[in-house]
Amino acid sequence: MTKNPSVLKWIEEQKNLVQPDEVVWIDGSEEQLEALRAEACRTGEIIKLNQEKLPGCYLHRTAINDVARVEHRTFICTETEEEAGPTNNWMPPADAYKMLYDIARGSYKGRTMYIIPYSMGPVGSPFAKYGIEVTDSIYVVLNMAIMTRIGKSVLDALGDSNDWVRGLHCKCDIDEEKRYICHFPQDNTIISVNSGYGGNVLLGKKCFALRIASYLGRKEGWMAEHMLILGIENPKGEVKYIAAAFPSACGKTNLAMLIPPEVYKKKGYKVWCVGDDIAWMRIGEDGRLWAVNPENGFFGVAPGTNMKSNPNALISTQKDTIFTNVVHNLDDNTVWWEGLDNNPPKNALNWKGEKWDGSDGTKGAHPNSRFTAPAKNCPCISPEFDSGKGVPIDAIVFGGRRAKTAPLVYQSRDWSHGVFVGSIMASETTAAATGAVGVVRRDPMAMLPFCGYHMADYWAHWLEMGEKLGDKAPKIFNVNWFRLDDNGKFIWPGFGENLRVLEWIINRCEGKADAVETPIGYVPKAEDINLEGLDFSIDTLKGILEVDNDLWVQETAEIEEFYKKFGDKVPAALKEQLEMLKSRLK
Ligand code: GTP
Ligand code: SPV
Ligand code: MN
């Protein structure tokens, strides 16, 4: 399929290493994919679902010990430990290669090697970057075919260039003790062994589009971020774009495809989804920040997705979708998960494939069960989705799960302060990664598990981008949909109603809304958040807009501790922001 010498040489080396019985180049044709689906059904790797109700849809179950990203086994293998920084696991590249090659050697014996040429970003776009993933998993091929642009066209666009990311994935025995997700940013290389779970093995996603790309972005002057991108169209037909970074399982997919509340719909508001997880952003010729979504599909959290919370996501999953670790309804050969509706199937298998009817109080779907759906299935996919030039960003929004502390929304004072706000982000952990759930941890820019180099250098890169953007820089905000009341219930209704907050954000960008200055930034006047048609009192709203001075004094102490991790590397501008915050809180 290609004469590219760097590609052919690398493939030859991989073949010699893993020793497959057969080699298959993925050309991207529907014919070839259909044959692979049939083969995976034969071996039980995937299950064909009810084709009348869910045409083109399949179910897959991962191994029980392999259901989420494994941050403690994810490594950045730069020449020096300093480059990887204190928030990444590090291994010297030579040691890592040796260890990984020992694990991978001969691991494809009796198996087929699939070679997937893929593009992150529309093929041929100035934003696009190319990769080749070698895998022994049909599930990976089928997911990559949804999540990225694959096949011959990618190799044609690549031509003879050596500028592409090498990715080797070996399932091996799915042995947790030998599971490693390793990145070699200086070699454009990713090696993933002993896993079959999405974020660990769909190498275009977190491994390339965030860890390797963030490293490249710093070198080349652009940004790779864990952000959704959405467009809000007002009744006059003008569209404003927002990019928002929330940690894993904190609402990106939901916000990216939200359905406007009835009163907004009537007025003519529309929301367009450009991306739900990753944004690549560059400064355009006009000096503004332009973003593309490098992906081609959604790898979304299933639990909680329903016709009320996120109809657009649910509709996206009704055809040509792969479900992973959800409940299998045996009566009609469909799928189910917690929060889909209130009728768990009576005759079903849980995510582990065991008989399940919900009566024993256990969950049927894994909390990190997922759907892989083509972006083009989404009813509100942006007309700009496939545009190689991207969309201009007006506002950047950070957010996380905070039961207290963070108000519903606030605006940073300027770009530097905004970078500070991103750097101090904290959120309660979720099931998207293995480990304890619900523990507050600092997750700067939602990039803690995804930044491919020293986090403090990453902050410096953000500050530099701001200097280049000058007065054309997007305004930076922080949101928190997750404030809890004394009974542990979410106070803010969230989901579609979040548009009310986004409207204030856009109004601020256009200089149309007022704000109250607080020590942490600008908070809305309660009457400036439109509550029309919503059963939510202005007093309750005031409550979640409040900034608690004592909590924030405590917070600054924690930030100070957190910053210490990075020593002298913390940019002076951020240390200054911390000092200014402390003095404003006095
Ligand atoms: P990743 O794919 O892991 O990066 O996650 P994500 O950020 O896209 O999160 P997603 O939109 O899938 O939401 C994760 C969970 O948060 C789901 O269970 C949602 O139901 C819930 N959620 C999303 N938005 C809101 C909201 O506005 N309010 C509340 N209370 N829950 C929400
Ligand atoms: C996340 O965990 O942020 C995800 C899912 O989007 S994964 O692809 O597993 O990283
Ligand atoms: Mn994500």
XYZ file of C-alpha atoms and ligand atoms in Angstrom:
629
model
C 0.000 0.000 0.000
C 2.985 2.312 0.343
C 6.561 2.729 -0.802
C 7.440 5.016 2.089
C 10.876 3.689 3.155
C 10.580 4.741 6.814
C 7.208 2.968 7.070
C 8.383 -0.215 5.335
C 11.526 -0.404 7.435
C 9.650 0.037 10.705
C 6.985 -2.529 9.764
C 9.735 -5.012 8.935
C 11.298 -4.456 12.366
C 7.967 -4.947 14.115
C 7.331 -8.154 12.168
C 10.684 -9.538 13.197
C 9.965 -8.618 16.782
C 6.428 -9.906 17.302
C 6.514 -12.721 14.698
C 2.931 -12.793 13.402
C 1.500 -15.678 11.403
C -0.095 -13.233 9.009
C 0.104 -9.552 8.126
C -2.883 -7.463 7.018
C -2.729 -3.842 5.893
C -5.922 -1.988 6.752
C -6.992 -0.125 3.610
C -10.069 1.516 5.119
C -12.545 -0.231 2.787
C -15.956 -1.193 4.148
C -15.457 -4.632 2.610
C -12.345 -5.340 4.621
C -13.887 -4.004 7.846
C -16.998 -6.140 7.319
C -14.847 -9.247 6.913
C -13.026 -8.402 10.136
C -16.312 -7.913 11.994
C -17.454 -11.327 10.809
C -14.207 -12.914 11.937
C -14.358 -11.222 15.359
C -17.929 -12.490 15.754
C -16.741 -16.009 14.955
C -14.084 -15.907 17.657
C -16.383 -14.217 20.186
C -14.271 -11.065 20.367
C -17.423 -9.095 19.521
C -21.115 -9.952 19.515
C -23.422 -8.817 16.733
C -26.415 -7.043 18.242
C -30.020 -6.869 17.018
C -29.553 -5.453 13.515
C -33.106 -4.172 13.251
C -32.875 -2.145 16.432
C -29.151 -1.396 16.351
C -27.895 -1.706 12.762
C -24.140 -2.094 12.479
C -23.761 -2.331 16.273
C -21.625 -4.750 18.279
C -20.845 -5.550 21.905
C -17.401 -6.252 23.312
C -16.294 -7.255 26.810
C -12.775 -6.520 27.966
C -10.966 -8.725 30.447
C -12.200 -8.109 33.990
C -8.818 -6.729 35.028
C -8.670 -4.327 32.078
C -11.478 -1.764 32.214
C -9.869 1.684 32.403
C -6.703 3.646 31.800
C -3.830 2.624 34.082
C -2.083 5.826 35.068
C 0.418 4.102 37.374
C 1.610 2.006 34.429
C 1.770 4.858 31.928
C 5.261 6.203 31.242
C 6.889 9.133 29.489
C 10.301 7.920 28.352
C 12.314 11.051 27.641
C 16.121 11.192 27.750
C 16.072 12.811 31.187
C 13.629 12.398 34.061
C 13.467 16.185 34.353
C 11.799 16.452 30.922
C 8.961 14.163 32.000
C 8.514 16.104 35.231
C 7.181 15.130 38.656
C 3.636 14.268 37.531
C 4.622 11.596 35.000
C 6.094 8.148 35.527
C 9.434 8.022 33.815
C 11.767 5.338 32.506
C 15.026 5.805 30.578
C 14.204 5.083 26.916
C 16.833 2.347 26.550
C 15.539 0.449 29.599
C 11.942 0.877 28.493
C 12.616 -0.360 24.959
C 14.457 -3.388 26.279
C 11.723 -4.298 28.718
C 8.944 -3.761 26.153
C 10.712 -5.656 23.393
C 11.205 -8.579 25.782
C 7.466 -8.595 26.468
C 6.493 -8.100 22.807
C 8.944 -10.588 21.311
C 7.051 -13.418 19.626
C 3.753 -12.213 21.115
C 1.931 -12.363 17.731
C 2.738 -16.061 17.203
C -0.477 -17.680 16.018
C -1.977 -14.245 15.525
C -2.412 -11.694 12.755
C -0.650 -8.356 12.597
C -3.003 -5.571 11.527
C -1.340 -2.420 10.222
C -3.560 0.640 10.593
C -2.506 3.858 8.847
C -4.520 6.651 10.497
C -4.835 10.397 10.534
C -5.548 12.625 13.501
C -7.466 15.513 11.943
C -9.030 15.629 8.468
C -6.593 14.063 5.966
C -4.646 16.827 4.214
C -5.580 19.533 6.755
C -2.717 21.730 7.972
C -3.608 20.496 11.476
C -3.481 16.791 10.536
C -0.815 14.409 11.814
C -0.390 10.821 10.733
C 0.329 7.611 12.565
C 0.573 3.889 12.046
C -0.687 1.508 14.689
C 0.273 -2.129 14.573
C -2.065 -4.324 16.619
C -3.106 -7.945 17.115
C -6.659 -6.973 18.035
C -9.570 -6.703 15.594
C -11.427 -4.757 18.284
C -8.690 -2.120 18.050
C -8.930 -2.030 14.247
C -12.711 -1.589 14.362
C -12.484 1.121 17.033
C -9.718 2.980 15.207
C -11.888 2.853 12.078
C -14.531 4.816 13.994
C -12.310 7.082 16.083
C -9.860 8.181 13.362
C -9.587 8.491 9.587
C -7.885 5.315 8.405
C -6.575 3.540 5.355
C -4.916 4.084 2.017
C -5.743 7.807 1.765
C -3.612 8.396 4.852
C -0.579 6.697 3.319
C -1.111 8.698 0.127
C -1.185 11.939 2.109
C 1.904 10.875 4.066
C 3.871 10.169 0.876
C 7.557 9.603 1.592
C 7.615 11.656 4.752
C 9.238 10.331 7.905
C 6.967 12.541 10.028
C 4.534 10.028 11.506
C 3.930 8.416 14.886
C 4.892 4.787 15.384
C 2.498 2.775 17.554
C 2.910 -0.844 18.596
C 0.141 -2.582 20.506
C 0.423 -6.155 21.764
C -2.416 -7.749 23.730
C -0.064 -10.446 25.038
C -1.881 -12.131 27.965
C -3.627 -9.011 29.316
C -1.394 -9.475 32.338
C -1.831 -6.544 34.734
C 1.640 -7.019 36.147
C 3.177 -6.611 32.708
C 0.864 -3.872 31.443
C 2.763 -0.820 30.195
C 1.693 2.191 28.164
C 4.948 3.889 27.157
C 5.581 7.057 25.184
C 8.828 8.097 23.543
C 8.091 11.673 22.483
C 11.604 12.159 21.134
C 11.154 9.162 18.801
C 7.489 9.735 17.888
C 6.842 6.272 19.297
C 4.206 4.619 21.495
C 4.299 1.031 22.791
C 1.348 -0.495 24.648
C 1.403 -4.048 25.986
C -0.940 -6.344 27.943
C -4.127 -4.320 27.634
C -7.187 -4.288 25.405
C -8.989 -1.300 26.954
C -9.719 1.802 24.825
C -7.605 4.556 26.329
C -4.640 2.179 26.638
C -4.771 0.744 23.117
C -6.489 3.147 20.710
C -3.126 4.798 20.293
C -4.407 7.751 18.252
C -6.386 9.027 21.209
C -4.748 9.854 24.536
C -1.305 8.467 23.644
C -0.823 10.356 20.371
C -3.376 13.184 20.292
C -2.500 14.299 23.834
C 0.777 12.903 25.201
C 2.875 12.914 22.023
C 1.001 15.883 20.519
C 1.398 18.073 23.609
C 5.146 17.500 23.350
C 5.104 18.351 19.629
C 2.852 21.340 20.282
C 5.338 22.888 22.640
C 8.161 22.350 20.170
C 6.148 23.669 17.224
C 4.130 26.436 18.918
C 0.624 24.988 19.141
C -1.526 23.279 21.781
C -2.962 19.773 22.247
C -5.647 19.841 24.937
C -8.127 17.525 26.691
C -11.008 19.717 25.527
C -14.398 19.521 23.895
C -15.219 22.093 21.234
C -18.756 23.393 20.718
C -20.399 26.151 18.714
C -23.332 28.168 20.037
C -25.504 29.709 17.340
C -27.612 32.666 18.443
C -30.968 33.618 16.887
C -29.150 35.927 14.442
C -27.216 32.929 13.101
C -23.859 33.983 14.575
C -21.795 31.096 15.958
C -19.353 31.457 18.866
C -16.991 28.628 19.735
C -16.005 27.437 23.197
C -13.292 24.923 24.108
C -13.637 23.317 27.525
C -11.309 21.116 29.561
C -12.858 18.861 32.219
C -11.163 15.768 33.666
C -12.228 12.319 32.476
C -15.891 11.521 33.091
C -16.676 15.095 34.159
C -19.062 16.088 31.389
C -17.226 16.928 28.144
C -19.305 14.656 25.891
C -22.462 15.883 27.565
C -21.648 19.564 27.196
C -20.356 19.157 23.643
C -23.742 17.957 22.353
C -26.140 19.626 24.717
C -29.726 20.287 23.707
C -30.793 23.857 24.495
C -33.590 24.275 27.040
C -37.037 24.825 25.489
C -36.966 28.626 25.965
C -33.643 28.848 24.116
C -34.816 26.557 21.323
C -37.885 28.740 20.799
C -35.705 31.812 20.474
C -33.617 30.034 17.830
C -30.493 28.986 19.731
C -28.593 25.968 18.426
C -25.569 24.057 19.711
C -23.087 22.457 17.303
C -20.647 19.759 18.397
C -17.147 19.979 16.919
C -15.466 17.593 19.358
C -16.049 15.917 22.723
C -12.588 15.063 24.070
C -9.554 16.532 22.326
C -8.717 19.887 20.728
C -5.641 20.826 18.711
C -5.276 24.583 18.600
C -3.078 26.903 16.541
C -2.822 30.626 16.034
C -4.397 31.451 12.682
C -3.439 34.076 10.116
C -5.896 36.456 11.762
C -4.013 36.091 15.072
C -6.872 34.257 16.781
C -6.784 30.768 18.283
C -8.249 28.133 15.897
C -9.179 24.592 16.946
C -9.826 21.261 15.272
C -11.005 17.996 16.756
C -8.384 15.447 15.669
C -10.801 12.541 16.219
C -13.528 11.129 13.989
C -15.801 9.545 16.595
C -16.815 9.517 20.247
C -15.498 7.088 22.856
C -18.100 8.111 25.404
C -19.098 7.038 28.913
C -22.282 4.936 28.635
C -23.737 5.062 32.188
C -25.919 8.115 32.684
C -26.474 8.596 28.946
C -30.204 8.681 28.197
C -32.810 10.476 26.102
C -33.113 13.182 28.737
C -29.486 13.781 29.765
C -27.890 13.512 26.318
C -30.244 12.559 23.477
C -27.654 13.468 20.831
C -25.142 11.017 22.288
C -27.762 8.305 22.596
C -28.922 8.828 19.002
C -25.267 8.702 17.886
C -25.055 5.173 19.314
C -28.066 3.732 17.484
C -26.055 2.554 14.472
C -22.504 1.508 13.555
C -21.443 1.631 17.208
C -19.313 -0.638 19.360
C -20.412 -0.963 22.983
C -17.833 -2.021 25.560
C -18.623 -3.505 28.987
C -22.343 -2.690 29.055
C -25.249 -5.029 29.896
C -26.333 -7.492 27.179
C -30.107 -7.833 27.071
C -30.661 -11.416 25.913
C -34.379 -11.014 25.246
C -33.953 -8.731 22.268
C -30.158 -8.805 21.815
C -29.701 -5.114 22.671
C -27.705 -3.267 25.320
C -28.455 -1.519 28.585
C -26.596 0.467 31.219
C -27.357 2.190 34.514
C -29.139 5.456 33.825
C -30.416 4.479 30.367
C -33.925 4.001 31.743
C -35.544 2.590 34.854
C -36.143 -0.858 33.358
C -33.083 -3.058 33.715
C -33.577 -6.148 31.548
C -34.641 -9.275 33.400
C -32.860 -11.739 31.158
C -29.379 -10.358 30.738
C -25.634 -10.670 31.156
C -23.644 -8.072 33.069
C -20.423 -6.511 31.772
C -18.495 -9.572 32.929
C -20.788 -11.861 30.923
C -22.483 -13.313 34.022
C -26.232 -13.873 34.415
C -27.636 -10.621 35.835
C -31.031 -9.092 36.527
C -30.151 -6.231 38.841
C -31.864 -7.853 41.828
C -28.664 -8.338 43.833
C -27.870 -4.617 43.897
C -24.752 -4.919 41.721
C -24.216 -2.728 38.678
C -24.804 -4.393 35.324
C -22.612 -2.117 33.248
C -19.103 -1.177 34.328
C -19.047 2.479 35.536
C -16.445 3.130 32.802
C -18.342 1.222 30.118
C -18.200 3.054 26.804
C -19.659 3.450 23.337
C -17.574 4.054 20.218
C -19.782 5.982 17.808
C -19.014 7.735 14.515
C -19.081 11.540 14.842
C -21.206 11.789 11.726
C -24.036 10.002 13.584
C -24.428 12.969 15.914
C -27.523 15.000 15.019
C -25.805 18.245 16.048
C -22.396 17.617 14.495
C -20.981 20.948 13.366
C -20.864 21.766 9.643
C -17.244 22.715 10.444
C -16.419 19.264 11.855
C -14.554 18.122 8.760
C -13.147 21.508 7.883
C -9.389 21.412 7.864
C -9.107 25.023 8.951
C -10.826 24.594 12.309
C -13.011 27.013 14.250
C -12.026 30.243 16.046
C -12.226 29.968 19.836
C -13.841 32.794 21.829
C -13.725 31.271 25.296
C -11.745 28.594 27.092
C -13.512 26.938 30.008
C -11.971 24.842 32.756
C -14.035 22.749 35.150
C -14.189 19.784 37.442
C -16.161 18.014 40.122
C -16.070 20.025 43.318
C -18.689 19.377 46.005
C -17.908 22.798 47.540
C -15.267 25.508 46.924
C -15.672 26.259 43.202
C -18.690 28.395 42.263
C -20.965 27.545 39.311
C -18.910 29.840 37.073
C -16.265 32.546 37.299
C -14.110 34.430 34.843
C -10.381 34.918 35.180
C -8.998 38.449 35.295
C -6.787 38.008 32.218
C -4.863 35.280 30.335
C -2.137 34.841 32.981
C -4.721 34.582 35.704
C -6.637 32.162 33.460
C -3.559 29.954 33.139
C -3.296 30.075 36.935
C -6.963 29.014 37.217
C -6.241 26.078 34.874
C -3.102 25.130 36.777
C -4.954 24.868 40.106
C -7.874 22.829 38.737
C -8.957 20.075 41.077
C -11.575 17.399 40.715
C -12.916 14.323 42.435
C -11.572 11.211 40.698
C -13.858 9.004 38.562
C -13.976 5.451 37.190
C -12.233 6.505 33.951
C -8.918 5.496 35.510
C -8.199 2.635 37.878
C -7.790 3.637 41.542
C -9.943 5.226 44.236
C -13.020 7.151 43.070
C -14.178 10.443 44.608
C -10.852 11.681 45.966
C -10.022 15.343 45.247
C -6.858 15.635 43.225
C -5.209 18.503 41.355
C -5.623 17.990 37.637
C -4.180 21.026 35.851
C -6.075 21.789 32.636
C -7.497 18.218 32.940
C -4.105 17.154 31.557
C -2.518 15.493 34.600
C -2.614 12.012 33.014
C -2.038 13.305 29.480
C 0.747 15.885 29.436
C 3.743 14.410 27.604
C 6.358 16.561 29.340
C 7.080 18.579 32.488
C 3.828 20.134 33.700
C 5.519 23.404 34.688
C 6.991 23.724 31.176
C 3.491 23.116 29.896
C 2.228 26.064 31.978
C 5.059 28.187 30.568
C 3.923 27.156 27.085
C 0.383 28.310 27.888
C 1.742 31.658 29.077
C 3.781 32.033 25.875
C 0.760 31.257 23.712
C -1.078 34.028 25.583
C 1.696 36.480 24.824
C 1.514 35.618 21.134
C -2.278 35.910 21.095
C -2.255 39.265 22.907
C -5.669 40.944 22.880
C -6.985 38.269 20.517
C -6.643 35.608 23.233
C -9.844 33.778 24.210
C -11.234 34.733 27.618
C -10.747 32.060 30.280
C -13.475 30.809 32.649
C -14.004 28.095 35.256
C -17.240 26.148 35.805
C -18.496 23.596 38.318
C -21.737 21.736 37.605
C -21.192 19.460 40.602
C -21.840 21.490 43.791
C -23.600 19.278 46.353
C -26.243 20.153 48.929
C -26.232 18.849 52.501
C -27.945 15.652 51.338
C -25.260 14.966 48.777
C -27.499 15.909 45.826
C -26.316 17.996 42.872
C -27.705 21.515 43.289
C -27.429 22.693 39.683
C -29.607 20.728 37.201
C -26.729 20.602 34.692
C -26.817 18.980 31.234
C -28.867 21.125 28.765
C -29.366 23.796 31.418
C -25.620 24.448 31.310
C -26.333 26.557 28.215
C -27.570 29.249 30.624
C -24.053 29.499 31.996
C -22.466 29.361 28.541
C -24.710 32.259 27.491
C -23.262 34.373 30.314
C -19.774 33.358 29.207
C -20.445 34.460 25.612
C -22.033 37.688 26.850
C -18.893 38.375 28.895
C -16.734 37.791 25.821
C -18.837 40.323 23.940
C -18.773 42.839 26.800
C -22.545 42.481 27.218
C -22.777 41.201 30.801
C -21.794 42.645 34.108
C -19.972 40.771 36.861
C -19.024 40.963 40.514
C -15.350 41.072 41.352
C -14.339 38.509 43.982
C -10.898 37.443 45.213
C -10.889 34.474 42.776
C -12.198 36.315 39.709
C -15.422 37.660 38.190
C -18.654 35.971 39.231
C -22.022 36.657 37.551
C -24.689 38.780 39.158
C -27.394 36.176 39.852
C -29.931 38.086 37.756
C -27.618 37.855 34.727
C -27.995 34.066 34.529
C -31.223 33.437 32.660
C -33.476 31.145 34.749
C -36.519 31.535 32.471
C -38.492 28.303 32.183
C -36.400 26.597 34.864
C -37.694 25.660 38.291
C -34.667 26.981 40.155
C -34.750 29.833 42.648
C -32.508 32.854 42.400
C -31.523 32.334 46.059
C -30.278 28.832 45.332
C -28.389 30.278 42.375
C -26.846 32.911 44.658
C -25.763 30.064 46.926
C -23.783 28.292 44.218
C -22.270 31.534 42.966
C -20.862 32.301 46.408
C -17.127 32.327 47.006
C -16.347 31.090 50.524
C -13.333 33.032 51.758
C -12.291 30.457 54.391
C -12.471 27.558 51.943
C -10.338 29.509 49.501
C -7.746 30.386 52.134
C -7.478 26.636 52.744
C -7.361 26.083 48.991
C -4.411 28.467 48.563
C -2.477 26.489 51.173
C -3.111 23.323 49.155
C -2.107 25.053 45.916
C 1.118 26.194 47.557
C 1.851 22.569 48.517
C 1.008 21.413 45.010
C 3.254 24.014 43.371
C 6.155 22.884 45.607
C 6.240 19.637 43.636
C 7.475 21.601 40.643
C 10.195 23.554 42.484
C 11.765 26.472 40.625
C 10.142 25.393 37.413
C 6.810 27.037 38.289
C 6.660 30.119 36.035
C 7.127 33.373 37.963
C 3.842 34.666 36.555
C 1.955 31.832 38.261
C 3.709 32.273 41.610
C 2.776 35.923 41.375
C -0.851 34.983 40.695
C -0.860 32.832 43.820
C 0.551 35.680 45.931
C -2.032 38.084 44.518
C -4.840 35.626 45.259
C -3.613 35.255 48.834
C -3.547 38.983 49.350
C -7.012 39.436 47.842
C -8.333 36.812 50.278
C -6.919 38.660 53.309
P -14.232 11.218 29.204
O -14.767 10.575 27.969
O -13.796 10.230 30.235
O -13.166 12.225 28.935
O -15.485 11.911 29.948
P -16.336 13.241 29.665
O -15.672 14.420 30.258
O -16.720 13.324 28.245
O -17.651 12.996 30.562
P -19.168 12.675 30.142
O -19.801 13.803 29.393
O -19.207 11.345 29.515
O -19.860 12.614 31.567
C -19.485 11.712 32.565
C -20.540 11.592 33.624
O -20.863 12.879 34.155
C -21.833 10.993 33.104
O -22.275 10.025 34.034
C -22.778 12.154 33.052
O -24.109 11.762 33.261
C -22.274 13.088 34.147
N -22.547 14.515 33.809
C -22.240 15.142 32.654
N -22.672 16.424 32.645
C -23.246 16.628 33.842
C -23.891 17.758 34.451
O -24.003 18.850 33.886
N -24.356 17.572 35.727
C -24.239 16.387 36.377
N -24.731 16.302 37.611
N -23.670 15.292 35.833
C -23.177 15.409 34.586
C -10.727 9.606 29.343
O -10.494 8.795 30.244
O -10.475 10.826 29.455
C -11.373 9.149 28.086
C -11.489 7.723 27.853
O -11.735 9.957 27.250
S -9.982 6.992 27.420
O -9.938 6.869 25.970
O -9.958 5.698 28.059
O -8.876 7.814 27.847
Mn -11.287 12.086 27.913
